[in-house]
C-alpha positions as a Markdown table, in Angstrom:
| # | Residue | x | y | z |
|---|---|---|---|---|
| 1 | Met | 103.0 | 79.9 | 95.9 |
| 2 | His | 103.3 | 77.8 | 92.8 |
| 3 | Asp | 100.1 | 76.8 | 91.4 |
| 4 | Leu | 100.7 | 73.0 | 91.4 |
| 5 | Ile | 102.1 | 73.3 | 95.2 |
| 6 | Gln | 98.8 | 75.4 | 95.9 |
| 7 | Leu | 96.7 | 72.6 | 94.4 |
| 8 | Met | 98.5 | 69.8 | 96.4 |
| 9 | Cys | 97.9 | 71.6 | 99.5 |
| 10 | Lys | 94.2 | 72.1 | 98.9 |
| 11 | Glu | 93.7 | 68.5 | 98.2 |
| 12 | Ile | 95.3 | 67.7 | 101.4 |
| 13 | Val | 93.1 | 69.7 | 103.3 |
| 14 | Leu | 90.1 | 68.4 | 101.3 |
| 15 | Asp | 91.4 | 64.8 | 102.4 |
| 16 | Glu | 90.8 | 65.8 | 106.0 |
| 17 | Asp | 87.0 | 65.2 | 105.3 |
| 18 | Arg | 85.4 | 65.0 | 101.8 |
| 19 | Leu | 82.0 | 65.2 | 103.2 |
| 20 | Asp | 81.9 | 67.5 | 106.1 |
| 21 | Pro | 83.6 | 71.0 | 105.6 |
| 22 | Arg | 83.2 | 71.5 | 109.2 |
| 23 | Lys | 86.0 | 69.0 | 109.9 |
| 24 | Arg | 88.8 | 70.6 | 107.8 |
| 25 | Ser | 91.1 | 73.1 | 109.0 |
| 26 | Arg | 90.9 | 75.5 | 106.0 |
| 27 | Leu | 87.8 | 76.6 | 104.0 |
| 28 | Trp | 88.0 | 78.7 | 100.7 |
| 29 | Arg | 85.3 | 77.0 | 98.1 |
| 30 | Tyr | 81.9 | 79.2 | 98.3 |
| 31 | Glu | 79.9 | 76.1 | 98.5 |
| 32 | Asp | 81.7 | 74.9 | 101.9 |
| 33 | Ile | 81.9 | 78.4 | 103.5 |
| 34 | Leu | 78.2 | 78.8 | 102.8 |
| 35 | Gln | 77.3 | 75.5 | 104.5 |
| 36 | Val | 79.2 | 76.5 | 107.5 |
| 37 | Leu | 77.7 | 80.0 | 107.7 |
| 38 | Asn | 74.3 | 79.0 | 107.1 |
| 39 | Lys | 74.3 | 76.3 | 109.7 |
| 40 | Pro | 76.6 | 77.3 | 112.6 |
| 41 | Lys | 77.7 | 74.3 | 114.6 |
| 42 | Arg | 80.8 | 73.5 | 116.7 |
| 43 | Val | 83.4 | 73.8 | 114.1 |
| 44 | Glu | 86.7 | 73.4 | 116.3 |
| 45 | Arg | 88.7 | 72.2 | 113.2 |
| 46 | Val | 88.3 | 75.4 | 111.1 |
| 47 | Glu | 91.4 | 77.6 | 111.6 |
| 48 | Ala | 91.3 | 79.7 | 108.2 |
| 49 | Leu | 88.3 | 80.9 | 106.2 |
| 50 | Ser | 88.9 | 82.8 | 103.2 |
| 51 | Leu | 86.0 | 83.7 | 100.8 |
| 52 | Asn | 86.4 | 85.9 | 97.5 |
| 53 | Met | 83.2 | 88.1 | 97.3 |
| 54 | Ser | 82.9 | 87.8 | 93.7 |
| 55 | Gln | 81.9 | 84.3 | 93.9 |
| 56 | Val | 78.9 | 85.2 | 95.9 |
| 57 | Ser | 75.9 | 85.3 | 93.7 |
| 58 | Arg | 73.4 | 86.5 | 96.3 |
| 59 | Ile | 73.0 | 87.9 | 99.5 |
| 60 | Ile | 74.0 | 86.1 | 102.5 |
| 61 | Gln | 72.3 | 86.9 | 105.9 |
| 62 | Leu | 74.7 | 86.2 | 108.6 |
| 63 | Cys | 73.4 | 85.6 | 112.2 |
| 64 | Pro | 75.1 | 87.6 | 115.1 |
| 65 | Lys | 76.7 | 84.5 | 116.6 |
| 66 | Val | 77.7 | 82.8 | 113.4 |
| 67 | Phe | 81.6 | 82.8 | 114.7 |
| 68 | Glu | 80.7 | 81.6 | 118.0 |
| 69 | Glu | 81.5 | 78.0 | 117.7 |
| 70 | Met | 85.0 | 78.7 | 115.6 |
| 71 | Asp | 87.2 | 79.1 | 118.7 |
| 72 | Asn | 90.3 | 78.1 | 116.7 |
| 73 | Leu | 89.8 | 80.5 | 113.8 |
| 74 | Arg | 92.9 | 82.4 | 113.3 |
| 75 | Leu | 92.3 | 83.7 | 109.7 |
| 76 | Leu | 89.1 | 85.3 | 108.6 |
| 77 | Arg | 88.9 | 86.6 | 105.2 |
| 78 | Phe | 86.1 | 88.1 | 103.0 |
| 79 | Tyr | 87.8 | 90.1 | 100.0 |
| 80 | Cys | 86.9 | 91.6 | 96.7 |
| 81 | Leu | 89.1 | 91.3 | 93.8 |
| 82 | Asp | 88.1 | 94.6 | 92.1 |
| 83 | Asp | 90.0 | 96.4 | 94.8 |
| 84 | Ser | 87.1 | 99.0 | 95.0 |
| 85 | His | 86.5 | 100.5 | 98.4 |
| 86 | Ile | 83.5 | 102.4 | 97.8 |
| 87 | Pro | 80.7 | 100.7 | 99.5 |
| 88 | Thr | 78.1 | 102.6 | 97.7 |
| 89 | Lys | 79.3 | 101.5 | 94.3 |
| 90 | Asn | 79.9 | 97.9 | 95.3 |
| 91 | Pro | 77.7 | 97.0 | 98.1 |
| 92 | Thr | 78.5 | 94.0 | 100.1 |
| 93 | Lys | 76.5 | 90.6 | 99.7 |
| 94 | Leu | 77.2 | 89.7 | 103.3 |
| 95 | His | 74.5 | 91.3 | 105.4 |
| 96 | Leu | 74.5 | 91.5 | 109.3 |
| 97 | Pro | 71.5 | 92.3 | 111.5 |
| 98 | Gln | 71.2 | 95.9 | 113.0 |
| 99 | Gln | 73.1 | 94.8 | 116.1 |
| 100 | Gly | 76.0 | 93.7 | 114.2 |
| 101 | Leu | 78.3 | 90.8 | 115.3 |
| 102 | Glu | 77.9 | 89.6 | 118.8 |
| 103 | Tyr | 81.3 | 87.6 | 118.6 |
| 104 | Leu | 84.7 | 87.2 | 117.2 |
| 105 | Pro | 87.2 | 84.6 | 118.2 |
| 106 | Asn | 90.0 | 85.9 | 120.1 |
| 107 | Thr | 92.3 | 83.6 | 118.5 |
| 108 | Leu | 92.1 | 85.6 | 115.3 |
| 109 | Arg | 95.6 | 86.7 | 114.0 |
| 110 | Leu | 94.4 | 88.3 | 110.6 |
| 111 | Leu | 90.9 | 89.8 | 110.0 |
| 112 | His | 90.2 | 90.9 | 106.6 |
| 113 | Trp | 86.8 | 92.1 | 105.7 |
| 114 | Asp | 86.3 | 94.3 | 102.6 |
| 115 | Arg | 83.2 | 96.5 | 103.0 |
| 116 | Tyr | 82.4 | 95.3 | 106.7 |
| 117 | Pro | 78.7 | 96.4 | 107.2 |
| 118 | Ser | 78.4 | 97.2 | 110.7 |
| 119 | Ala | 79.4 | 100.1 | 113.0 |
| 120 | Ser | 81.9 | 98.4 | 115.2 |
| 121 | Leu | 83.4 | 95.2 | 116.0 |
| 122 | Pro | 81.9 | 93.3 | 118.8 |
| 123 | Ser | 82.4 | 94.6 | 122.4 |
| 124 | Asn | 83.8 | 91.5 | 123.7 |
| 125 | Phe | 86.3 | 91.0 | 121.2 |
| 126 | Cys | 89.7 | 90.9 | 122.7 |
| 127 | Pro | 92.0 | 91.4 | 119.5 |
| 128 | Glu | 95.4 | 90.7 | 121.5 |
| 129 | Asn | 96.5 | 88.4 | 119.0 |
| 130 | Met | 95.9 | 90.3 | 115.8 |
| 131 | Val | 98.7 | 90.8 | 113.5 |
| 132 | Tyr | 96.8 | 92.1 | 110.3 |
| 133 | Leu | 93.4 | 94.3 | 110.7 |
| 134 | Glu | 92.2 | 95.2 | 107.2 |
| 135 | Met | 88.8 | 96.6 | 106.6 |
| 136 | Pro | 88.9 | 98.8 | 103.5 |
| 137 | Gly | 85.4 | 100.4 | 102.6 |
| 138 | Ser | 83.8 | 99.5 | 106.0 |
| 139 | Ser | 80.9 | 101.1 | 107.5 |
| 140 | Leu | 82.7 | 101.5 | 110.8 |
| 141 | Thr | 82.3 | 104.5 | 112.8 |
| 142 | Gln | 84.9 | 103.3 | 115.5 |
| 143 | Leu | 86.7 | 99.9 | 115.8 |
| 144 | Trp | 85.3 | 99.3 | 119.4 |
| 145 | Glu | 83.7 | 100.9 | 122.2 |
| 146 | Gly | 86.3 | 102.6 | 124.5 |
| 147 | Asp | 90.1 | 103.0 | 124.2 |
| 148 | Asn | 91.4 | 100.2 | 126.5 |
| 149 | Val | 92.6 | 97.9 | 123.9 |
| 150 | His | 95.9 | 96.4 | 123.6 |
| 151 | Leu | 96.9 | 95.3 | 120.3 |
| 152 | Val | 100.5 | 94.5 | 121.2 |
| 153 | Asn | 100.7 | 92.1 | 117.9 |
| 154 | Leu | 99.3 | 94.4 | 115.5 |
| 155 | Lys | 101.4 | 95.4 | 112.6 |
| 156 | Val | 99.0 | 96.5 | 109.8 |
| 157 | Cys | 95.9 | 98.5 | 110.1 |
| 158 | Asp | 94.0 | 99.4 | 107.0 |
| 159 | Leu | 90.7 | 101.1 | 107.2 |
| 160 | Arg | 91.0 | 102.7 | 103.6 |
| 161 | Gly | 87.8 | 104.0 | 102.3 |
| 162 | Ser | 85.9 | 103.6 | 105.6 |
| 163 | Lys | 83.8 | 107.1 | 105.1 |
| 164 | Glu | 81.9 | 106.8 | 108.1 |
| 165 | Leu | 84.8 | 106.3 | 110.7 |
| 166 | Ile | 85.0 | 109.1 | 113.0 |
| 167 | Lys | 87.3 | 107.8 | 115.7 |
| 168 | Ile | 90.4 | 105.8 | 115.5 |
| 169 | Met | 92.1 | 103.8 | 118.5 |
| 170 | Asp | 94.4 | 105.2 | 121.1 |
| 171 | Phe | 97.8 | 104.0 | 119.9 |
| 172 | Ser | 99.3 | 103.9 | 123.2 |
| 173 | Gly | 98.5 | 100.1 | 123.2 |
| 174 | Val | 99.7 | 99.4 | 119.7 |
| 175 | Pro | 103.4 | 99.5 | 120.2 |
| 176 | Asn | 104.5 | 97.4 | 117.2 |
| 177 | Leu | 102.3 | 99.0 | 114.5 |
| 178 | Glu | 104.4 | 99.2 | 111.0 |
| 179 | Glu | 101.7 | 100.4 | 108.7 |
| 180 | Leu | 98.7 | 102.6 | 108.9 |
| 181 | Tyr | 96.2 | 103.3 | 106.1 |
| 182 | Leu | 93.4 | 105.7 | 106.5 |
| 183 | Gly | 93.2 | 107.4 | 103.2 |
| 184 | Glu | 89.7 | 108.6 | 102.0 |
| 185 | Cys | 88.3 | 108.3 | 105.7 |
| 186 | Ser | 86.3 | 111.5 | 105.1 |
| 187 | Ser | 84.6 | 111.8 | 108.4 |
| 188 | Leu | 87.6 | 111.3 | 110.6 |
| 189 | Val | 88.8 | 114.4 | 112.3 |
| 190 | Glu | 91.7 | 113.5 | 114.5 |
| 191 | Ile | 94.9 | 111.1 | 114.7 |
| 192 | Pro | 95.6 | 110.9 | 118.5 |
| 193 | Ser | 99.2 | 112.2 | 119.5 |
| 194 | Ser | 99.8 | 108.7 | 120.9 |
| 195 | Leu | 100.7 | 107.6 | 117.3 |
| 196 | Gln | 104.1 | 109.1 | 118.3 |
| 197 | Leu | 104.6 | 106.0 | 120.5 |
| 198 | Cys | 104.7 | 103.8 | 117.7 |
| 199 | Arg | 108.2 | 103.3 | 117.1 |
| 200 | Lys | 108.2 | 100.7 | 114.4 |
| 201 | Leu | 105.8 | 102.8 | 112.1 |
| 202 | Thr | 107.3 | 102.9 | 108.5 |
| 203 | Glu | 104.0 | 104.1 | 106.6 |
| 204 | Ile | 101.3 | 106.4 | 107.5 |
| 205 | Ile | 98.8 | 107.3 | 104.8 |
| 206 | Val | 95.7 | 109.6 | 105.5 |
| 207 | Ser | 95.2 | 111.0 | 102.0 |
| 208 | Gly | 91.9 | 112.3 | 101.2 |
| 209 | Cys | 90.6 | 112.7 | 104.8 |
| 210 | Val | 89.3 | 116.1 | 104.1 |
| 211 | Asn | 87.9 | 116.8 | 107.7 |
| 212 | Leu | 91.2 | 115.8 | 109.3 |
| 213 | Cys | 92.4 | 118.8 | 111.4 |
| 214 | Gly | 94.1 | 117.0 | 114.3 |
| 215 | Phe | 97.3 | 115.4 | 113.5 |
| 216 | Pro | 100.6 | 114.6 | 115.6 |
| 217 | Ser | 102.9 | 117.6 | 115.3 |
| 218 | Asp | 105.9 | 115.3 | 115.8 |
| 219 | Leu | 106.6 | 112.1 | 114.0 |
| 220 | Arg | 110.3 | 111.7 | 114.4 |
| 221 | Leu | 110.1 | 108.0 | 114.2 |
| 222 | Thr | 113.1 | 106.3 | 113.4 |
| 223 | Ser | 111.6 | 103.7 | 110.8 |
| 224 | Leu | 109.3 | 106.1 | 109.3 |
| 225 | Glu | 109.7 | 106.0 | 105.2 |
| 226 | Glu | 106.4 | 107.1 | 103.8 |
| 227 | Val | 104.0 | 109.8 | 104.7 |
| 228 | Gly | 100.7 | 110.8 | 103.0 |
| 229 | Leu | 99.1 | 113.9 | 103.4 |
| 230 | Glu | 97.7 | 115.0 | 100.1 |
| 231 | Arg | 94.1 | 116.3 | 99.9 |
| 232 | Cys | 94.0 | 117.0 | 103.5 |
| 233 | Pro | 93.0 | 120.7 | 103.3 |
| 234 | Arg | 92.5 | 121.1 | 107.1 |
| 235 | Ile | 96.5 | 119.9 | 107.9 |
| 236 | Thr | 97.9 | 123.3 | 107.7 |
| 237 | Gln | 101.4 | 122.3 | 109.2 |
| 238 | Leu | 104.1 | 119.8 | 108.4 |
| 239 | Pro | 104.9 | 117.7 | 111.3 |
| 240 | Lys | 108.3 | 117.2 | 112.4 |
| 241 | Leu | 109.7 | 114.1 | 110.4 |
| 242 | Pro | 112.8 | 112.0 | 110.9 |
| 243 | Ser | 115.6 | 111.9 | 108.2 |
| 244 | Thr | 114.4 | 108.4 | 107.3 |
| 245 | Val | 111.5 | 109.7 | 105.3 |
| 246 | Lys | 111.8 | 108.6 | 101.5 |
| 247 | Ile | 108.2 | 109.7 | 100.3 |
| 248 | Leu | 106.1 | 112.5 | 101.5 |
| 249 | Tyr | 102.9 | 113.5 | 99.7 |
| 250 | Leu | 101.4 | 117.0 | 100.4 |
| 251 | Glu | 99.7 | 117.9 | 97.2 |
| 252 | Glu | 96.2 | 119.8 | 97.7 |
| 253 | Ser | 97.0 | 119.6 | 101.4 |
| 254 | Gly | 96.6 | 122.7 | 103.8 |
| 255 | Ile | 100.1 | 123.0 | 103.9 |
| 256 | Lys | 101.1 | 126.2 | 101.4 |
| 257 | Gln | 104.7 | 126.3 | 102.2 |
| 258 | Val | 107.5 | 123.9 | 102.6 |
| 259 | Thr | 110.7 | 125.5 | 103.3 |
| 260 | Ala | 114.4 | 124.0 | 103.5 |
| 261 | Ala | 114.3 | 124.4 | 107.3 |
| 262 | Cys | 111.4 | 121.8 | 107.3 |
| 263 | Ile | 112.6 | 119.3 | 104.8 |
| 264 | Gly | 116.3 | 120.1 | 104.4 |
| 265 | His | 117.3 | 117.3 | 106.9 |
| 266 | Leu | 115.7 | 114.6 | 104.7 |
| 267 | Thr | 118.5 | 113.3 | 103.1 |
| 268 | Arg | 116.9 | 110.1 | 101.9 |
| 269 | Leu | 113.9 | 112.0 | 100.3 |
| 270 | Gln | 113.0 | 110.6 | 96.7 |
| 271 | Lys | 109.6 | 111.8 | 96.2 |
| 272 | Leu | 108.1 | 115.0 | 97.2 |
C-alpha cells in the first residue's frame, strides 16, 4: 500500500474515536494497544490488533483472559521486524502466566504471534475461521490438546523455530492447506501421513528438524512445488513426489542416494 494511502486510512480509523482506542476498529499504536491490554473491557469494535514488538520497551504481563472481551477480533498480530526465530536470543516481552491464555476469539482469521510464550493454544479455542496461523519461534509443544480440530479455511501454517514442538496436528481436518513451514522444529519426530490429504499443498519445509524420522512416503500432490528436507539426518528415504515439484532441498539429510528412477519424472525441477 502506498504510504499516503496508508496514512489516510489510519487517520480515518483514528477519527472513529480520538480519545478511546477501544472504540476503534483497528489498533496498531503501542500506547493504544497497551491501554487495551492492561485494562481489559468490552471492546467489541476492535477487529484488528497489530503490534510491532520492537516498539515494546518493557515486559508486558498479559492476563489469561485478556482477549475475552474482543469477540469481533479477526486479526491478531504480535510481530518482530528482526526476523529472528530464536527465542533464547531475543526473548519475548509479552509474558503470560503459567497456565497460558484461557481464551482466544473464534472469529480470528489471522493469528501471527512471534515467540508465543506458552505450550499450547487455549483448549476452548475453535479455529475454524483461521486462514493464516504464523507462530515462529514459539514455545509450543503442541498447538492444542487432541486431534479433532477442523481448520477448513487454513491456508498457511508457519511454526518455524518452535524448538519445543513435539506434535503437529492431524491434517485430515485441514483440506485447504497450501503452505507448511516447520523448519528448525528440532523436537518434532513425526509428520502424520494424513498430510497426503492436503491436495492444495504447494510448499512443505521441514529443514533442520534433526529428530524427524516419521515422514509421509507418498507426497504425490498435484499442486506441490517445493519440498525442503535438508538437515534432516533421520529421513533416509525420498518420498514419492509429483512431477510438479520445482525445488527440492536434500543437503545433509539421511537420503544418501538419489537415482534417476526417483526423480527422473520431475520434469519441472529447477533446483536440487
